Amino acid sequence: DGGITQSPKYLFRKEGQNVTLSCEQNLNHDAMYWYRQDPGQGLRLIYYSQIVNDFQKGDIAEGYSVSREKKESFPLTVTSAQKNPTAFYLCASSIGDRDRPGYTFGSGTRLTVV
Amino acid sequence: AQSVTQLGSHVSVSEGALVLLRCNYSSSVPPYLFWYVQYPNQGLQLLLKYTSAATLVKGINGFEAEFKKSETSFHLTKPSAHMSDAAEYFCAVKNAGNMLTFGGGTRLMVKP
């Protein structure tokens, strides 16, 4: 079955370290997205990519970086510049067809700074 | 850009009671609207979507939503709440570039 896989499920980071969250999809979707979720704050868009080798900043891109070298993969790096990285991170994808809108989500990665 | 507003960040109902979660949209053209559900420590799952085919949309788990243009609303309902319905619910609207804008979410609590 097709879907989106996020790994790891739980991740612990020491202060000053960069960490990379994995997001892989086998849905043949063109667009992929990263969201951050904090308690009581809904979903906030970090980065998105609508085509391979291209991506755009979302509302809270500072301290994060992404790449989109393959259609299936959209990894997110949380850099040491992100001052408060502890959060739940969600990856999503969409088919990119305006007549078939809607996202498919991964199961999330919970990042904790220790 | 179009937006959605979810009234009530927390809603509490008794098991067996009606569930009503409110969503209002801001749009001057017919929107595409969605409801997603999120269980603890999981991703979001699509409950239902409105794409202008029918104003009453039926989704999974007994949920449905009615698109009311006159009220710019897309409220989510379920006739009888079950303990397993306890989760966070998000309303969303499609914007340019096929991107979704999400509401702030409503946490549904179901009391036994």
mmCIF file of C-alpha atoms in Angstrom:
data_model
loop_
_atom_site.group_PDB
_atom_site.id
_atom_site.type_symbol
_atom_site.label_atom_id
_atom_site.label_comp_id
_atom_site.label_asym_id
_atom_site.label_seq_id
_atom_site.Cartn_x
_atom_site.Cartn_y
_atom_site.Cartn_z
ATOM 1 C CA ASP A 1 0.000 0.000 0.000
ATOM 2 C CA GLY A 2 1.136 3.494 -0.746
ATOM 3 C CA GLY A 3 1.779 6.005 1.961
ATOM 4 C CA ILE A 4 4.184 8.341 3.691
ATOM 5 C CA THR A 5 6.809 7.072 6.094
ATOM 6 C CA GLN A 6 8.413 9.320 8.664
ATOM 7 C CA SER A 7 11.371 8.172 10.676
ATOM 8 C CA PRO A 8 12.308 7.991 13.394
ATOM 9 C CA LYS A 9 9.133 8.111 15.478
ATOM 10 C CA TYR A 10 11.032 9.626 18.412
ATOM 11 C CA LEU A 11 14.278 11.592 18.238
ATOM 12 C CA PHE A 12 16.405 13.134 20.927
ATOM 13 C CA ARG A 13 18.847 15.920 20.206
ATOM 14 C CA LYS A 14 21.517 17.503 22.314
ATOM 15 C CA GLU A 15 21.898 21.241 22.387
ATOM 16 C CA GLY A 16 23.900 22.476 19.391
ATOM 17 C CA GLN A 17 23.396 19.394 17.246
ATOM 18 C CA ASN A 18 21.856 19.208 13.819
ATOM 19 C CA VAL A 19 19.381 16.392 13.240
ATOM 20 C CA THR A 20 17.645 15.179 10.106
ATOM 21 C CA LEU A 21 14.088 13.889 9.969
ATOM 22 C CA SER A 22 13.244 11.525 7.172
ATOM 23 C CA CYS A 23 10.097 11.651 5.015
ATOM 24 C CA GLU A 24 9.558 9.178 2.178
ATOM 25 C CA GLN A 25 6.440 8.687 0.057
ATOM 26 C CA ASN A 26 5.541 6.091 -2.554
ATOM 27 C CA LEU A 27 2.331 7.773 -3.688
ATOM 28 C CA ASN A 28 3.943 9.408 -6.720
ATOM 29 C CA HIS A 29 2.873 12.765 -5.313
ATOM 30 C CA ASP A 30 4.490 15.878 -6.719
ATOM 31 C CA ALA A 31 4.249 18.126 -3.669
ATOM 32 C CA MET A 32 5.569 17.597 -0.147
ATOM 33 C CA TYR A 33 5.315 19.659 3.023
ATOM 34 C CA TRP A 34 6.747 19.916 6.521
ATOM 35 C CA TYR A 35 4.725 21.166 9.456
ATOM 36 C CA ARG A 36 5.575 21.780 13.075
ATOM 37 C CA GLN A 37 2.992 21.185 15.777
ATOM 38 C CA ASP A 38 3.171 22.541 19.295
ATOM 39 C CA PRO A 39 0.505 22.068 21.948
ATOM 40 C CA GLY A 40 -2.392 24.446 21.368
ATOM 41 C CA GLN A 41 -0.821 26.019 18.257
ATOM 42 C CA GLY A 42 -2.185 23.967 15.405
ATOM 43 C CA LEU A 43 -0.022 23.297 12.357
ATOM 44 C CA ARG A 44 2.664 25.705 11.215
ATOM 45 C CA LEU A 45 4.244 25.348 7.783
ATOM 46 C CA ILE A 46 8.035 25.087 7.737
ATOM 47 C CA TYR A 47 8.910 24.316 4.110
ATOM 48 C CA TYR A 48 7.193 22.953 1.045
ATOM 49 C CA SER A 49 8.223 21.614 -2.329
ATOM 50 C CA GLN A 50 5.957 21.390 -5.329
ATOM 51 C CA ILE A 51 8.502 19.813 -7.660
ATOM 52 C CA VAL A 52 11.821 18.042 -7.491
ATOM 53 C CA ASN A 53 14.839 20.311 -6.954
ATOM 54 C CA ASP A 54 12.675 23.208 -5.843
ATOM 55 C CA PHE A 55 11.347 24.217 -2.432
ATOM 56 C CA GLN A 56 9.935 27.271 -0.722
ATOM 57 C CA LYS A 57 10.020 28.654 2.803
ATOM 58 C CA GLY A 58 6.881 28.488 4.849
ATOM 59 C CA ASP A 59 5.884 30.592 7.814
ATOM 60 C CA ILE A 60 8.569 29.392 10.250
ATOM 61 C CA ALA A 61 11.576 28.339 8.131
ATOM 62 C CA GLU A 62 14.279 29.908 10.306
ATOM 63 C CA GLY A 63 16.559 27.267 11.798
ATOM 64 C CA TYR A 64 15.456 24.568 9.352
ATOM 65 C CA SER A 65 16.682 23.337 5.972
ATOM 66 C CA VAL A 66 15.359 20.876 3.397
ATOM 67 C CA SER A 67 16.292 19.224 0.140
ATOM 68 C CA ARG A 68 14.246 17.638 -2.645
ATOM 69 C CA GLU A 69 16.637 15.654 -4.779
ATOM 70 C CA LYS A 70 14.173 12.853 -5.422
ATOM 71 C CA LYS A 71 10.416 12.923 -5.879
ATOM 72 C CA GLU A 72 9.961 10.382 -3.115
ATOM 73 C CA SER A 73 12.038 12.065 -0.441
ATOM 74 C CA PHE A 74 11.880 15.376 1.433
ATOM 75 C CA PRO A 75 14.196 15.311 4.477
ATOM 76 C CA LEU A 76 14.094 18.101 7.052
ATOM 77 C CA THR A 77 17.204 19.165 8.953
ATOM 78 C CA VAL A 78 16.728 20.927 12.255
ATOM 79 C CA THR A 79 19.842 22.988 12.723
ATOM 80 C CA SER A 80 21.463 24.338 15.859
ATOM 81 C CA ALA A 81 20.085 27.735 14.873
ATOM 82 C CA GLN A 82 16.590 26.560 15.799
ATOM 83 C CA LYS A 83 16.332 27.752 19.371
ATOM 84 C CA ASN A 84 13.303 25.760 20.436
ATOM 85 C CA PRO A 85 13.166 22.594 18.351
ATOM 86 C CA THR A 86 11.201 20.410 20.736
ATOM 87 C CA ALA A 87 7.955 19.700 18.875
ATOM 88 C CA PHE A 88 5.997 17.188 16.833
ATOM 89 C CA TYR A 89 6.915 17.297 13.143
ATOM 90 C CA LEU A 90 4.551 16.205 10.408
ATOM 91 C CA CYS A 91 5.306 15.526 6.767
ATOM 92 C CA ALA A 92 2.585 15.547 4.127
ATOM 93 C CA SER A 93 2.256 15.123 0.391
ATOM 94 C CA SER A 94 -0.271 15.958 -2.292
ATOM 95 C CA ILE A 95 -0.830 14.984 -5.868
ATOM 96 C CA GLY A 96 -0.466 18.543 -7.151
ATOM 97 C CA ASP A 97 -3.626 18.336 -9.253
ATOM 98 C CA ARG A 98 -5.916 21.247 -8.476
ATOM 99 C CA ASP A 99 -8.973 19.077 -9.105
ATOM 100 C CA ARG A 100 -7.799 16.467 -6.626
ATOM 101 C CA PRO A 101 -6.768 18.500 -3.631
ATOM 102 C CA GLY A 102 -5.927 17.222 -0.179
ATOM 103 C CA TYR A 103 -2.929 16.035 1.758
ATOM 104 C CA THR A 104 -1.769 12.632 2.931
ATOM 105 C CA PHE A 105 0.135 12.804 6.207
ATOM 106 C CA GLY A 106 2.863 10.732 7.744
ATOM 107 C CA SER A 107 2.633 9.548 11.340
ATOM 108 C CA GLY A 108 5.007 12.198 12.651
ATOM 109 C CA THR A 109 8.339 12.486 14.440
ATOM 110 C CA ARG A 110 8.536 13.764 17.989
ATOM 111 C CA LEU A 111 11.774 15.652 18.536
ATOM 112 C CA THR A 112 12.991 16.392 22.039
ATOM 113 C CA VAL A 113 16.036 18.422 23.034
ATOM 114 C CA VAL A 114 17.878 16.907 25.974
ATOM 115 C CA ALA B 1 -5.689 33.813 0.688
ATOM 116 C CA GLN B 2 -8.665 31.907 2.024
ATOM 117 C CA SER B 3 -8.762 30.958 5.678
ATOM 118 C CA VAL B 4 -10.827 28.914 8.105
ATOM 119 C CA THR B 5 -11.752 29.615 11.698
ATOM 120 C CA GLN B 6 -12.619 26.892 14.151
ATOM 121 C CA LEU B 7 -14.783 28.118 17.000
ATOM 122 C CA GLY B 8 -13.883 26.467 20.274
ATOM 123 C CA SER B 9 -10.447 25.018 20.892
ATOM 124 C CA HIS B 10 -11.989 22.441 23.230
ATOM 125 C CA VAL B 11 -15.361 20.722 23.040
ATOM 126 C CA SER B 12 -16.629 18.239 25.594
ATOM 127 C CA VAL B 13 -19.604 15.927 25.048
ATOM 128 C CA SER B 14 -21.022 12.906 26.791
ATOM 129 C CA GLU B 15 -20.881 9.516 25.153
ATOM 130 C CA GLY B 16 -23.964 9.120 22.956
ATOM 131 C CA ALA B 17 -24.521 12.867 22.588
ATOM 132 C CA LEU B 18 -24.408 14.883 19.393
ATOM 133 C CA VAL B 19 -20.993 16.075 18.265
ATOM 134 C CA LEU B 20 -20.850 19.513 16.625
ATOM 135 C CA LEU B 21 -17.506 21.040 15.670
ATOM 136 C CA ARG B 22 -17.660 24.442 14.021
ATOM 137 C CA CYS B 23 -15.717 25.721 11.034
ATOM 138 C CA ASN B 24 -16.262 28.945 9.143
ATOM 139 C CA TYR B 25 -14.408 29.859 5.986
ATOM 140 C CA SER B 26 -13.558 33.120 4.297
ATOM 141 C CA SER B 27 -13.899 32.858 0.564
ATOM 142 C CA SER B 28 -15.490 34.782 -2.248
ATOM 143 C CA VAL B 29 -15.439 31.755 -4.550
ATOM 144 C CA PRO B 30 -16.615 28.185 -3.916
ATOM 145 C CA PRO B 31 -13.891 26.640 -1.796
ATOM 146 C CA TYR B 32 -12.563 23.147 -1.370
ATOM 147 C CA LEU B 33 -12.950 22.296 2.328
ATOM 148 C CA PHE B 34 -11.644 19.451 4.450
ATOM 149 C CA TRP B 35 -11.921 17.930 7.893
ATOM 150 C CA TYR B 36 -9.015 15.953 9.315
ATOM 151 C CA VAL B 37 -8.742 14.026 12.576
ATOM 152 C CA GLN B 38 -5.585 13.520 14.634
ATOM 153 C CA TYR B 39 -5.251 10.932 17.369
ATOM 154 C CA PRO B 40 -2.485 11.402 19.969
ATOM 155 C CA ASN B 41 1.034 11.079 18.576
ATOM 156 C CA GLN B 42 -0.231 10.338 15.091
ATOM 157 C CA GLY B 43 -0.532 12.150 11.798
ATOM 158 C CA LEU B 44 -3.696 13.668 10.410
ATOM 159 C CA GLN B 45 -6.260 11.447 8.706
ATOM 160 C CA LEU B 46 -8.809 12.719 6.203
ATOM 161 C CA LEU B 47 -12.377 12.499 7.516
ATOM 162 C CA LEU B 48 -14.162 14.098 4.570
ATOM 163 C CA LYS B 49 -13.891 16.779 1.930
ATOM 164 C CA TYR B 50 -16.193 19.157 0.088
ATOM 165 C CA THR B 51 -15.445 19.718 -3.596
ATOM 166 C CA SER B 52 -18.747 21.333 -4.646
ATOM 167 C CA ALA B 53 -20.399 18.078 -5.738
ATOM 168 C CA ALA B 54 -22.902 17.885 -2.873
ATOM 169 C CA THR B 55 -23.512 20.156 0.091
ATOM 170 C CA LEU B 56 -23.866 17.290 2.578
ATOM 171 C CA VAL B 57 -20.695 15.286 2.723
ATOM 172 C CA LYS B 58 -20.436 11.963 4.494
ATOM 173 C CA GLY B 59 -17.123 10.822 5.850
ATOM 174 C CA ILE B 60 -15.589 8.003 7.792
ATOM 175 C CA ASN B 61 -16.519 6.915 11.318
ATOM 176 C CA GLY B 62 -20.087 8.261 11.006
ATOM 177 C CA PHE B 63 -19.094 11.904 10.615
ATOM 178 C CA GLU B 64 -20.660 14.281 8.134
ATOM 179 C CA ALA B 65 -20.440 17.959 7.301
ATOM 180 C CA GLU B 66 -22.769 20.351 5.555
ATOM 181 C CA PHE B 67 -21.559 23.168 3.340
ATOM 182 C CA LYS B 68 -23.697 26.271 3.897
ATOM 183 C CA LYS B 69 -22.783 29.103 1.598
ATOM 184 C CA SER B 70 -25.161 31.571 3.249
ATOM 185 C CA GLU B 71 -23.422 31.041 6.565
ATOM 186 C CA THR B 72 -19.907 30.429 5.145
ATOM 187 C CA SER B 73 -19.802 27.360 7.349
ATOM 188 C CA PHE B 74 -18.712 23.750 7.108
ATOM 189 C CA HIS B 75 -19.534 22.318 10.522
ATOM 190 C CA LEU B 76 -18.700 18.706 11.370
ATOM 191 C CA THR B 77 -21.335 16.570 13.070
ATOM 192 C CA LYS B 78 -21.880 13.075 14.379
ATOM 193 C CA PRO B 79 -25.217 11.999 15.859
ATOM 194 C CA SER B 80 -23.805 9.944 18.702
ATOM 195 C CA ALA B 81 -20.351 10.362 20.198
ATOM 196 C CA HIS B 82 -18.208 7.379 21.022
ATOM 197 C CA MET B 83 -15.239 7.289 23.358
ATOM 198 C CA SER B 84 -13.013 6.520 20.365
ATOM 199 C CA ASP B 85 -13.950 9.882 18.799
ATOM 200 C CA ALA B 86 -11.797 11.707 21.336
ATOM 201 C CA ALA B 87 -9.131 13.392 19.222
ATOM 202 C CA GLU B 88 -8.173 16.717 17.694
ATOM 203 C CA TYR B 89 -10.045 17.836 14.604
ATOM 204 C CA PHE B 90 -8.795 20.263 11.978
ATOM 205 C CA CYS B 91 -10.737 22.114 9.322
ATOM 206 C CA ALA B 92 -8.814 23.189 6.209
ATOM 207 C CA VAL B 93 -9.362 25.114 2.961
ATOM 208 C CA LYS B 94 -7.517 24.812 -0.341
ATOM 209 C CA ASN B 95 -5.586 27.856 -1.490
ATOM 210 C CA ALA B 96 -3.490 28.704 -4.522
ATOM 211 C CA GLY B 97 -0.916 26.157 -5.558
ATOM 212 C CA ASN B 98 -3.112 23.401 -4.175
ATOM 213 C CA MET B 99 -1.945 24.230 -0.659
ATOM 214 C CA LEU B 100 -4.141 23.764 2.379
ATOM 215 C CA THR B 101 -4.584 26.316 5.140
ATOM 216 C CA PHE B 102 -5.576 24.766 8.462
ATOM 217 C CA GLY B 103 -7.668 26.074 11.293
ATOM 218 C CA GLY B 104 -6.333 26.080 14.812
ATOM 219 C CA GLY B 105 -7.903 22.757 15.690
ATOM 220 C CA THR B 106 -10.596 21.626 18.136
ATOM 221 C CA ARG B 107 -9.897 19.047 20.772
ATOM 222 C CA LEU B 108 -12.917 16.800 21.322
ATOM 223 C CA MET B 109 -13.287 15.163 24.705
ATOM 224 C CA VAL B 110 -15.891 12.444 25.249
ATOM 225 C CA LYS B 111 -17.101 11.790 28.773
ATOM 226 C CA PRO B 112 -18.402 8.366 29.761
#
